[in-house]
CSV table of C-alpha atoms in Angstrom, one decimal:
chain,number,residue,atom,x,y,z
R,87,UNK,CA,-1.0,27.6,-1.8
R,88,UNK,CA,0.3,24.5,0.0
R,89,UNK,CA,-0.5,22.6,-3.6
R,90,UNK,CA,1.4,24.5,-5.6
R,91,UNK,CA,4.0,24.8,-3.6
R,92,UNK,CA,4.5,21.3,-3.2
R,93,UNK,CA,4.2,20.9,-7.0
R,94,UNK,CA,6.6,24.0,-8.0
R,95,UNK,CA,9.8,21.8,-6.0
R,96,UNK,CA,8.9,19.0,-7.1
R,97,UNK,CA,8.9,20.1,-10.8
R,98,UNK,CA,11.6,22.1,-10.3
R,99,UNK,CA,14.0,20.7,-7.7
R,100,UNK,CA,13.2,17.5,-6.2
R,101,UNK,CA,11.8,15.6,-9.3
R,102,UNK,CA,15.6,15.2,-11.1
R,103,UNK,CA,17.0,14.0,-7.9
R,104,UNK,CA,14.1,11.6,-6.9
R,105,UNK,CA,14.5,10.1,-10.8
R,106,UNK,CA,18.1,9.4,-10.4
R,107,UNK,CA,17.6,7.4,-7.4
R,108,UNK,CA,14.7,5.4,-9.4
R,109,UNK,CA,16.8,5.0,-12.3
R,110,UNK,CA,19.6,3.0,-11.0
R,111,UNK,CA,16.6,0.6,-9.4
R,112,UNK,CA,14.8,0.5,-12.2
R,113,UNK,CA,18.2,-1.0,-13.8
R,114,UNK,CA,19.2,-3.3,-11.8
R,115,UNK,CA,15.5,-4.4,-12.3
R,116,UNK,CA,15.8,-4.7,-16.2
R,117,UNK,CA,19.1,-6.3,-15.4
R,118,UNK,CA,17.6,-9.3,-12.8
R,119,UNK,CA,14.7,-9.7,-15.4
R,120,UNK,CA,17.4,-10.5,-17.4
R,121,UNK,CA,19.6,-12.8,-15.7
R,122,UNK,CA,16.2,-15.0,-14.1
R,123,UNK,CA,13.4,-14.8,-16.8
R,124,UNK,CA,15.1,-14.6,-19.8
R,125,UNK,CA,19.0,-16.4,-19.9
R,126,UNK,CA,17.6,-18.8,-17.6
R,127,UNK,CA,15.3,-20.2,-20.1
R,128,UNK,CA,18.1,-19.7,-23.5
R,129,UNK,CA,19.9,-22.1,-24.8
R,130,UNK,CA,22.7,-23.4,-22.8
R,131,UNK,CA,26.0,-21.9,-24.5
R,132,UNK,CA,29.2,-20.6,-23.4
R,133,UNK,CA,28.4,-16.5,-24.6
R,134,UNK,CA,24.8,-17.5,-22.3
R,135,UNK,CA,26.6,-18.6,-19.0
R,136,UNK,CA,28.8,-16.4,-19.2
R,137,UNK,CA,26.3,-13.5,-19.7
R,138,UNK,CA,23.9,-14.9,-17.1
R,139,UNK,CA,26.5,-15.1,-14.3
R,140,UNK,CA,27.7,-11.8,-15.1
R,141,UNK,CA,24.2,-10.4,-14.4
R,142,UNK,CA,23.9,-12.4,-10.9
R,143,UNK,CA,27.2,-10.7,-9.6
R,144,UNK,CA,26.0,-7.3,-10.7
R,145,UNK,CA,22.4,-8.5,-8.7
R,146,UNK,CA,24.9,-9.5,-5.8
R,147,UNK,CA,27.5,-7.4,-5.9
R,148,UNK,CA,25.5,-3.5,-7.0
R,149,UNK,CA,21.6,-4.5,-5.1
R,150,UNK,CA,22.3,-6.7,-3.0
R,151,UNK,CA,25.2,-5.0,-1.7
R,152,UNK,CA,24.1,-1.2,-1.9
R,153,UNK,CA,20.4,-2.8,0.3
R,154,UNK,CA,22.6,-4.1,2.8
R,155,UNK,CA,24.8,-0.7,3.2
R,156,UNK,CA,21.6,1.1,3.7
R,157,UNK,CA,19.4,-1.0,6.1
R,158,UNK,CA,22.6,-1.0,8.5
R,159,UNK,CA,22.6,2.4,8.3
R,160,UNK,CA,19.1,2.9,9.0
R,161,UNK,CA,19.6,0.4,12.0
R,162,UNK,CA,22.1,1.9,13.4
R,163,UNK,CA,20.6,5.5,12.6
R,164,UNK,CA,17.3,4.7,14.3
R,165,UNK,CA,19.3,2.6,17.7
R,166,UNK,CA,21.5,5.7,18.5
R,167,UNK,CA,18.7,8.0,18.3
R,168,UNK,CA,15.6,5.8,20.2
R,169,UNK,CA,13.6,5.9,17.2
R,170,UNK,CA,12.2,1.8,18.2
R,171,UNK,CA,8.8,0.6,17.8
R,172,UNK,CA,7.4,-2.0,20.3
R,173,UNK,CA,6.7,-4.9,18.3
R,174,UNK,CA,5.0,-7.5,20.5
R,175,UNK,CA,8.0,-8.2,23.1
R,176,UNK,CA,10.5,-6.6,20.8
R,177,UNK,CA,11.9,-3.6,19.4
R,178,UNK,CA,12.3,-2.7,15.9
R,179,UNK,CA,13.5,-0.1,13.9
R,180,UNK,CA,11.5,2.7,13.2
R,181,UNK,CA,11.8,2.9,9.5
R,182,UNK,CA,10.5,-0.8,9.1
R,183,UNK,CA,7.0,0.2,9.9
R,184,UNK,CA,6.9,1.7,6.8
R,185,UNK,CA,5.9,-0.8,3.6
R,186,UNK,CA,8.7,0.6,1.2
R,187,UNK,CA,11.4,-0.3,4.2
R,188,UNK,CA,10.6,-3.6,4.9
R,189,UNK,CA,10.0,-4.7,1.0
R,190,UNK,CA,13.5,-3.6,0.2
R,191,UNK,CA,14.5,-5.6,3.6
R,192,UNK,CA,12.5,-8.7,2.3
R,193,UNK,CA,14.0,-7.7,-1.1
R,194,UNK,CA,17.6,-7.8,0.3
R,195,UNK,CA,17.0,-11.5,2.3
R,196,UNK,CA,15.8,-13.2,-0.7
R,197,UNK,CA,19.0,-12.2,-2.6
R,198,UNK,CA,21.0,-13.1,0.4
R,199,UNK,CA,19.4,-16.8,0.2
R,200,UNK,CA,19.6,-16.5,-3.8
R,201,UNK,CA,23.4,-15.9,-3.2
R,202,UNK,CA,23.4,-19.0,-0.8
R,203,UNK,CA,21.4,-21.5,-3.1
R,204,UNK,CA,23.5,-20.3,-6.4
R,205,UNK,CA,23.5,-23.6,-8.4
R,206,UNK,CA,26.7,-22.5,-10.6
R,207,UNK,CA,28.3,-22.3,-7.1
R,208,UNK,CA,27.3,-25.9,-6.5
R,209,UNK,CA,28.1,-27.0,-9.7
R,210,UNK,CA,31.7,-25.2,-9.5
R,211,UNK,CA,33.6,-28.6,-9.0
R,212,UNK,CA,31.3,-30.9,-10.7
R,213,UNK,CA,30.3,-28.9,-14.2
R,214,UNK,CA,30.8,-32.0,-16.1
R,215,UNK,CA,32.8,-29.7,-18.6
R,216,UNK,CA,30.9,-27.0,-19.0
R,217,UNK,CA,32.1,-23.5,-17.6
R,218,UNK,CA,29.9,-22.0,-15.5
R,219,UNK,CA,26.8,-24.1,-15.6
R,220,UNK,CA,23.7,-24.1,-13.5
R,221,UNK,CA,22.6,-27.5,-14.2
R,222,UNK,CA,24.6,-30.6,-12.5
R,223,UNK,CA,24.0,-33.2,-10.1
R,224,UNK,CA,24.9,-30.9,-7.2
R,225,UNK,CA,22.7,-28.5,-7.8
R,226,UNK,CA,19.3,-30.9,-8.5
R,227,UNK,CA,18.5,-30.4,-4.6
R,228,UNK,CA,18.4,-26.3,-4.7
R,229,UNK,CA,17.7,-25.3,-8.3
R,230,UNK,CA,13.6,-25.2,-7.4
R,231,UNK,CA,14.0,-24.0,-4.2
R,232,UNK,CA,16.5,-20.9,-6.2
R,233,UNK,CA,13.7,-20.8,-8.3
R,234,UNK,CA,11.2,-19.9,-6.0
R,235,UNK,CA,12.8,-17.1,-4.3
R,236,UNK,CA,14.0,-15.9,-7.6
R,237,UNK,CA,10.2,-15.3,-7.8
R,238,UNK,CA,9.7,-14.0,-4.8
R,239,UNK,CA,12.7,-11.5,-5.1
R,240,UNK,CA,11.2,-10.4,-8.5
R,241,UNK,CA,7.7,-9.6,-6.8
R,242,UNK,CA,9.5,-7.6,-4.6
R,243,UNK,CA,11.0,-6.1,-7.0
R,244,UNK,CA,8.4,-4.5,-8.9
R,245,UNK,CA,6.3,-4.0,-5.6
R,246,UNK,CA,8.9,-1.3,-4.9
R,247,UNK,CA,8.7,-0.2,-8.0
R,248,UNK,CA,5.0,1.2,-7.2
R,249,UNK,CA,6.9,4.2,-5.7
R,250,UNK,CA,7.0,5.9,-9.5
R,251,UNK,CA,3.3,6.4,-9.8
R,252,UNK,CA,4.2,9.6,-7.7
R,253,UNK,CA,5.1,11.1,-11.1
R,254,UNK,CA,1.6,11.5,-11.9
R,255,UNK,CA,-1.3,12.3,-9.2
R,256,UNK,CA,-4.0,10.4,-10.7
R,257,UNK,CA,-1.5,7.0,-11.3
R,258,UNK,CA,-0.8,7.3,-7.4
R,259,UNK,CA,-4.3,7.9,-6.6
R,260,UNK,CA,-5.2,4.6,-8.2
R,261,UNK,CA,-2.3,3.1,-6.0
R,262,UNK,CA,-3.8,4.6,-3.0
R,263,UNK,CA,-7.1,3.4,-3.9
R,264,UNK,CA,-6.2,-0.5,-4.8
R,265,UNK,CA,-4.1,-0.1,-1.1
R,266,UNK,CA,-7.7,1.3,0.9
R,267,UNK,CA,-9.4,-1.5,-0.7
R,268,UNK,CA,-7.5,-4.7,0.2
R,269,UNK,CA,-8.6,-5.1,3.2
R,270,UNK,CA,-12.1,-5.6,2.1
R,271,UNK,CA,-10.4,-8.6,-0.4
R,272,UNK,CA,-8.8,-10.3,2.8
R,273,UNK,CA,-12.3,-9.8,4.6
R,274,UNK,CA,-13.8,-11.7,1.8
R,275,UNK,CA,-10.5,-14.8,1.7
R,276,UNK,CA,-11.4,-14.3,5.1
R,277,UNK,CA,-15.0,-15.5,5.2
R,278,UNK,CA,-14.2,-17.9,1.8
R,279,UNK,CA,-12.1,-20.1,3.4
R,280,UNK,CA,-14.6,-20.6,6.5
R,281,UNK,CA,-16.8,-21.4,3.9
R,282,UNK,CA,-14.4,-24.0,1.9
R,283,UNK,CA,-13.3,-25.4,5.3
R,284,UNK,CA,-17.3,-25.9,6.6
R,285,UNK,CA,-18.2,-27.6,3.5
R,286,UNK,CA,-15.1,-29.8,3.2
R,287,UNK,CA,-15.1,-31.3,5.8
R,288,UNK,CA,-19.4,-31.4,5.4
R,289,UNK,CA,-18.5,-33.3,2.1
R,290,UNK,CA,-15.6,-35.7,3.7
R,291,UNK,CA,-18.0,-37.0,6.0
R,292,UNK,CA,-20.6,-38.1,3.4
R,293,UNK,CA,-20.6,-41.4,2.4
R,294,UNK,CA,-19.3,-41.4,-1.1
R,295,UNK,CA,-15.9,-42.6,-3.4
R,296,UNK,CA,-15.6,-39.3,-5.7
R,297,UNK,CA,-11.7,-39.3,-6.1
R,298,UNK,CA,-11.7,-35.2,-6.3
R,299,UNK,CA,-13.3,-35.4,-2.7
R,300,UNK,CA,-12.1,-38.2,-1.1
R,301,UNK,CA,-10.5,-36.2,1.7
R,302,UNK,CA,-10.8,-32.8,3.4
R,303,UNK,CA,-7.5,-31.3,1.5
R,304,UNK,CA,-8.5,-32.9,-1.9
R,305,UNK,CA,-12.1,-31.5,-1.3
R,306,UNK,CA,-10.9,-28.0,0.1
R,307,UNK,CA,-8.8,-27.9,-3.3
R,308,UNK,CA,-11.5,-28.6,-5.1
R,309,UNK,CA,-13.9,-26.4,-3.4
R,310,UNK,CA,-11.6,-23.3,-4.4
R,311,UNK,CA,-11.3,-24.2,-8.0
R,312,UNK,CA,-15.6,-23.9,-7.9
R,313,UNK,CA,-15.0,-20.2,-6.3
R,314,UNK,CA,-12.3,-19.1,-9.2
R,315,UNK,CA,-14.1,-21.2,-11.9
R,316,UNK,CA,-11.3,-23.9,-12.8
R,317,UNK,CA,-13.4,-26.7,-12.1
R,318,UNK,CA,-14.2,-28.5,-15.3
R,319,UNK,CA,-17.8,-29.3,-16.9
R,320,UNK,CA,-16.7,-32.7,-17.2
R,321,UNK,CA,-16.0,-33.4,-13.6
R,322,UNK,CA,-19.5,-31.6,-12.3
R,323,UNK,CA,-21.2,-34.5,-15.0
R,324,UNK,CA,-19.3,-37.5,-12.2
R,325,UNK,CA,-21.0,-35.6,-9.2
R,326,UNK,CA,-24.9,-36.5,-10.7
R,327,UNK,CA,-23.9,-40.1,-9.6
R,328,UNK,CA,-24.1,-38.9,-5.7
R,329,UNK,CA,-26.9,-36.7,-5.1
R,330,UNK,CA,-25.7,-36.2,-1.8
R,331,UNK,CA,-22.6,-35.0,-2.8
R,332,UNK,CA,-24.3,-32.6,-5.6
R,333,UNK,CA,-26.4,-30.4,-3.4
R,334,UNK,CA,-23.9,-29.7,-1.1
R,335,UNK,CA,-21.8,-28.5,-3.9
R,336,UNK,CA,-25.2,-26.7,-4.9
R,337,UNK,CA,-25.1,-25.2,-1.7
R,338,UNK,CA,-21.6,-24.0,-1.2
R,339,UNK,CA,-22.1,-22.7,-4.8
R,340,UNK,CA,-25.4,-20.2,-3.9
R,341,UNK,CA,-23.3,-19.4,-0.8
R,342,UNK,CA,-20.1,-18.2,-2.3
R,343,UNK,CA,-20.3,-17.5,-5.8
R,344,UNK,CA,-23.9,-16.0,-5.6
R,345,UNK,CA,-23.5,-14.4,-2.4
R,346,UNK,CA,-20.0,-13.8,-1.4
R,347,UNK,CA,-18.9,-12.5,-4.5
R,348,UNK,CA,-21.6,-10.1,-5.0
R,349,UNK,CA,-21.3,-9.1,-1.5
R,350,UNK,CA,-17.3,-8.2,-2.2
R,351,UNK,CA,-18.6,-6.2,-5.2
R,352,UNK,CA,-20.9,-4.0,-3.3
R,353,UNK,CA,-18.3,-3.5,-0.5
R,354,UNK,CA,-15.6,-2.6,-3.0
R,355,UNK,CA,-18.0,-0.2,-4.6
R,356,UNK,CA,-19.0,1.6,-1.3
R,357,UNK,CA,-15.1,1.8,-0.1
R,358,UNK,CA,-14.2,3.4,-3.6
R,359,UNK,CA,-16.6,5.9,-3.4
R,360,UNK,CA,-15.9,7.1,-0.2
R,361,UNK,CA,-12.0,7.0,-1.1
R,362,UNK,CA,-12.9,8.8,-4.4
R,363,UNK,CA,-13.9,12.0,-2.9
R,364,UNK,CA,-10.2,12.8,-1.1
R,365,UNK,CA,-7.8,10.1,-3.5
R,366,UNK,CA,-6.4,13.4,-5.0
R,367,UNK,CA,-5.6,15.1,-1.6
R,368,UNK,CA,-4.4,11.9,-0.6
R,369,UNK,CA,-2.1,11.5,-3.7
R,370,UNK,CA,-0.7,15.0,-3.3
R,371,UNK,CA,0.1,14.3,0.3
R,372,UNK,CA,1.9,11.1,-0.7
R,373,UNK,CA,3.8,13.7,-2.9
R,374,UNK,CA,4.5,16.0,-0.7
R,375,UNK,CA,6.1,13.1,1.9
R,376,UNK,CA,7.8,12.0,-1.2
R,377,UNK,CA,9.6,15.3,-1.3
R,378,UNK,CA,10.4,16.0,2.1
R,379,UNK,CA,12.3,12.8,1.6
R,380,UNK,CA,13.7,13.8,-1.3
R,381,UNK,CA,14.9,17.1,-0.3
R,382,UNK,CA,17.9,16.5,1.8
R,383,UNK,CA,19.4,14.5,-1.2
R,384,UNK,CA,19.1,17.5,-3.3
R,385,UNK,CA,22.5,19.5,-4.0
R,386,UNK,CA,22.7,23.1,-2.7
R,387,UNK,CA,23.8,24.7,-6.1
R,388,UNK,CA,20.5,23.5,-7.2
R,389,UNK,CA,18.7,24.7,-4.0
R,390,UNK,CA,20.2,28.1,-4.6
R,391,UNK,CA,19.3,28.4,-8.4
R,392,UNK,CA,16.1,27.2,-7.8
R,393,UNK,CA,15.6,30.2,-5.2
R,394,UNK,CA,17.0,32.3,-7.2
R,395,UNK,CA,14.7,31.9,-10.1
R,396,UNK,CA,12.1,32.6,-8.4
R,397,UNK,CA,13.1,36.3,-7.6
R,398,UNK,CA,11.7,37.0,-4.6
R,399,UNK,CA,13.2,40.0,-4.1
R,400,UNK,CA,11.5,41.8,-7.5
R,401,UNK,CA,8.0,43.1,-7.5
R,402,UNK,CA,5.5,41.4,-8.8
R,403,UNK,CA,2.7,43.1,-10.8
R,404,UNK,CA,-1.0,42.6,-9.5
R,405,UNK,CA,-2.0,43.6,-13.0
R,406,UNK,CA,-0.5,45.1,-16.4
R,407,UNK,CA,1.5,48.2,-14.9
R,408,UNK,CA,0.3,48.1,-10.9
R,409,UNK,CA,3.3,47.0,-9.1
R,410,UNK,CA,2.6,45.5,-5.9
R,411,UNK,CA,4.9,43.9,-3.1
R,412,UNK,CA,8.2,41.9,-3.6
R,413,UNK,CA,8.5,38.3,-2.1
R,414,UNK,CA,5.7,36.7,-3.9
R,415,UNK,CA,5.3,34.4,-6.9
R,416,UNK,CA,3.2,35.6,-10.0
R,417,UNK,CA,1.0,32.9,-11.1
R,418,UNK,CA,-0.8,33.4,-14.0
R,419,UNK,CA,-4.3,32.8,-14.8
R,420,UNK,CA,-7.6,32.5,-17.2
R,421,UNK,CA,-9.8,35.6,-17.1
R,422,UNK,CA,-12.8,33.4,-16.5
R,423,UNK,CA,-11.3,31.2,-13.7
R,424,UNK,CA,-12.4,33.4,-10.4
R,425,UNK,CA,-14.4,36.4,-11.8
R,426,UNK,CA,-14.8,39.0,-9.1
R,427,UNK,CA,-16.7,42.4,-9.5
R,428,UNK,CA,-15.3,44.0,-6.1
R,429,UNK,CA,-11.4,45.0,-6.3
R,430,UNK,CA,-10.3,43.4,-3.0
R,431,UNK,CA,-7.1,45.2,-3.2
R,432,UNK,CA,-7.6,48.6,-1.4
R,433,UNK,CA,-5.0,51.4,-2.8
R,434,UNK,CA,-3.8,54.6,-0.3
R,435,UNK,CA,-1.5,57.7,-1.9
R,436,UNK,CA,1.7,58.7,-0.2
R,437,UNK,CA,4.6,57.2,0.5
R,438,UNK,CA,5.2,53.9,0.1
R,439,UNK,CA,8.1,53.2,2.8
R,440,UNK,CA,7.2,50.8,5.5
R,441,UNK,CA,8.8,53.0,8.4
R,442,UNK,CA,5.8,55.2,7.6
R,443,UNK,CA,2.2,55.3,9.6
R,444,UNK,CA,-0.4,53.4,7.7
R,445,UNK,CA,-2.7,56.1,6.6
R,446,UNK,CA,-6.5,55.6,8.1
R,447,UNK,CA,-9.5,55.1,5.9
R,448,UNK,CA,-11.5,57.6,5.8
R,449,UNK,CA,-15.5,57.0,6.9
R,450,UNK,CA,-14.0,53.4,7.6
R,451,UNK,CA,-17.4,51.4,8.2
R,452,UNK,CA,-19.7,53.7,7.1
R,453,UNK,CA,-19.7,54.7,3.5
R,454,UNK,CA,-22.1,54.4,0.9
R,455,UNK,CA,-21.0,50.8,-0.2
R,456,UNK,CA,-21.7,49.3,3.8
R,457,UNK,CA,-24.9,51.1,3.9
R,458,UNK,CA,-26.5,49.5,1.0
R,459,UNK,CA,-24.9,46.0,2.1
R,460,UNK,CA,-26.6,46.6,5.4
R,461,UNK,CA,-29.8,47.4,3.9
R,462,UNK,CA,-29.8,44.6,1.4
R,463,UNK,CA,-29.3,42.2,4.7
R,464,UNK,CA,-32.2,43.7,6.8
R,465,UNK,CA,-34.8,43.6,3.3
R,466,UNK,CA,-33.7,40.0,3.1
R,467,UNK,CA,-34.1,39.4,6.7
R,468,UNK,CA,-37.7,41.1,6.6
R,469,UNK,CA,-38.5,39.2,3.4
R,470,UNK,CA,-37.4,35.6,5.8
R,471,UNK,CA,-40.0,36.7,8.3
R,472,UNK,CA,-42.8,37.7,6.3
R,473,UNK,CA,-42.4,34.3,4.5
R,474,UNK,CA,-42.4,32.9,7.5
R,475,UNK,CA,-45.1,34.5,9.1
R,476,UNK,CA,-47.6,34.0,6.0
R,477,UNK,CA,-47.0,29.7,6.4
R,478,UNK,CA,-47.8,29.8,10.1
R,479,UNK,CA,-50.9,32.3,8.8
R,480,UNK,CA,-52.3,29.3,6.8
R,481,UNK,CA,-51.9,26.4,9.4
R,482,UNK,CA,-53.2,28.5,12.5
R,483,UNK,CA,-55.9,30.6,10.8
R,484,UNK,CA,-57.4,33.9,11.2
R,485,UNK,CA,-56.1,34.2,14.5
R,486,UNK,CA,-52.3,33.5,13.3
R,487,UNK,CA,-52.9,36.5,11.0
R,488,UNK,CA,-53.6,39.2,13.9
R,489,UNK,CA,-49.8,37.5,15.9
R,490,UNK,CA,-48.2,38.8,11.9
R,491,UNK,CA,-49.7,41.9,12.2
R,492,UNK,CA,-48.1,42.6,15.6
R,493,UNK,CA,-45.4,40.7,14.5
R,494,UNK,CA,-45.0,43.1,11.3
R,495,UNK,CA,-45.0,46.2,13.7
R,496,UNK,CA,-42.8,45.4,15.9
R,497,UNK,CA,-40.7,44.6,12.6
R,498,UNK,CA,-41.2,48.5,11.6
R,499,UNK,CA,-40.3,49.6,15.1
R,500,UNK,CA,-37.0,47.5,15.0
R,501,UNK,CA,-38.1,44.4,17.3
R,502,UNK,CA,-36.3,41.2,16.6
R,503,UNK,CA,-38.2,38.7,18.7
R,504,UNK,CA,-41.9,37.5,17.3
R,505,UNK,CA,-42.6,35.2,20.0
R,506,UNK,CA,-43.8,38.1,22.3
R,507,UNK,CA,-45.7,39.5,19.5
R,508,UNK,CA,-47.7,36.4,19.9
């Protein structure tokens, strides 16, 4: 019931409002993709600049400016009412424990320094002719730096864009699935870089002038590129000149690539099979918190005509002509989906108004349906014992079989314990 509840609003009521709130992020996404990754690699013309700084001031101006309205009013939301988690010796806001609050925070700090590092705001007075450039001598110090937490801001980005897979509940399964199963990846980084760490410094200390492991950085670089593969053949051939050197390499590769990696298959195989079995309920959960969040967003005309649709206060029909109550929702149904023999709705003549007495069943308990279930339970109960009694028969002997026959008469005479039979 709780299901289909949950899935009825959100079809129904919370779905349109929860994609118009999406919708404006997932523009001022396509717009950011195309102010960093795309103008910022065109050729440099005026119709280009122009078009790329209009997109930054829409990033600024719209995101950057809407993020910043709503985390102050989630501060200042959660400070009047106490709603502060104990973070080490301080206090934060309560909606920042939650991953989708404090990405769009992150989000909203890395546009912040983007709008502090602009390089066409650096190279406003020195643009060596050209309007609204990026590229000048006063902007050679910040336009990496920009460019890195361009990136970052785009990962964050498309991080919170994770939040759609709710439209389907086997997409957000697989979200909730990759998000059980990470912490077995950062055991594994974990125990990788002990590794890497163990053996370069092992391989700095050897006596030997191989360039690619002449210190323990250079060594630990080298040591990852083994684990991900990206060490070249070529470079494995200059390592037969120091034997030393080789079968440490030899063992750090049994140790990791053999054994570590095969090790983080087998525990991501074990956590996804235990996650499998409740993903689903786990999904629908994450869409039900989805639309409780939703909800207050949600206008009251549509509130009302959803309600209203559903016409609670009609009769439904338990089947083809039998009216039954009003304030329920006829769902329909395959024939085959939950066949029943027994008609578990019970039917009484009279009247039908609720101020009336609720008639009493007649021979309640004790018609000709309960006897027979009655029976059928004491024959099968009889039929336990006798089974019973005939395998202890074979392991104890002839003298097992006289303790069934006492035990079969005091069956007949309506005992229930066998040990005294015994």
């Amino acid at each position: 019931v709780i299901c289909m509840v949950t899935d009825m609003v959100w079809s129904r009521v919370a779905f349109r409002t929860f994609l118009y709130g999406k919708a404006w992020f997932v523009f001022t996404l396509f717009v950011f993709i195309i102010a960093q990754s795309i103008l910022g690699h065109a050729t440099s013309t005026p119709e280009v600049r122009i078009a790329m700084l209009s997109s930054r001031l829409f990033i600024y101006v719209c995101s950057m400016g809407q993020m910043m309205f709503s985390h102050t009013r989630n501060i200042l939301r959660d400070c009047r009412r106490g709603n502060l988690i104990k973070f080490g010796r301080c206090k934060i806001p309560e909606y920042l424990c939650q991953w989708q609050g404090f990405a769009s925070l992150l989000l909203a700090v890395f546009l912040m320094v983007m709008l502090c590092m602009e390089p066409v705001l650096h190279c406003m007075q020195d643009n060596e002719g050209r309007l609204f450039t990026g590229k000048c001598a006063g902007s050679e110090d910040v336009r990496y730096p920009y460019s890195v937490v361009s990136a970052a801001a785009m990962l964050m980005y498309f991080l919170l864009l994770s939040d759609l897979s709710v439209f389907s509940t086997r997409v957000s399964a697989f979200v909730l699935i990759c998000t059980r199963v990470v912490s077995e990846v950062a055991l594994f980084l974990f125990g990788l870089t002990f590794f890497v760490l163990a053996f370069a410094c092992a391989v700095s200390a050897l006596e030997q002038d191989n360039p690619d492991f002449s210190d323990i950085p250079n060594s630990a670089l080298q040591l990852y590129k083994i684990t991900l593969g990206m060490f070249s053949g070529s470079n494995f051939d200059i390592m037969m000149d120091y034997p030393a050197l080789m079968v440490a390499i030899f063992a750090y590769v049994v140790t990791t690539v053999i054994f570590m990696l095969n090790l983080l298959i087998a525990q991501l195989n074990c956590s996804y099979q235990s996650t499998y079995q409740d993903m689903l309920g786990f999904a629908r959960l994450n869409r039900g918190k989805i639309v409780t969040e939703t909800m207050p967003s949600v206008a009251k005309w549509r509130w009302q005509k959803f309600v209203r649709s559903l016409r609670l206060d009609e009769r439904v029909e338990f089947g083809e002509g039998d009216i039954g109550l009003s304030g329920g929702i006829q769902v329909w149904e395959p024939a085959s989906a939950n066949i029943t023999t027994v008609d578990m709705i019970r039917r009484f003549g009279g009247s039908t108004s609720p101020a009336a007495q609720w008639p009493e069943e007649e021979n309640a308990g004790d018609d000709e349906e309960d006897r027979f279930d009655r029976m059928e339970k004491l024959i099968e109960k009889a039929m336990k014992r006798m089974s019973s009694g005939s395998g202890s028969g074979r392991k104890g002997g002839g003298g097992s079989s006289t303790g069934q026959g006492s035990s079969g008469a005091q069956d007949e005479s309506g005992g229930v314990s066998e040990q005294g039979s015994e």
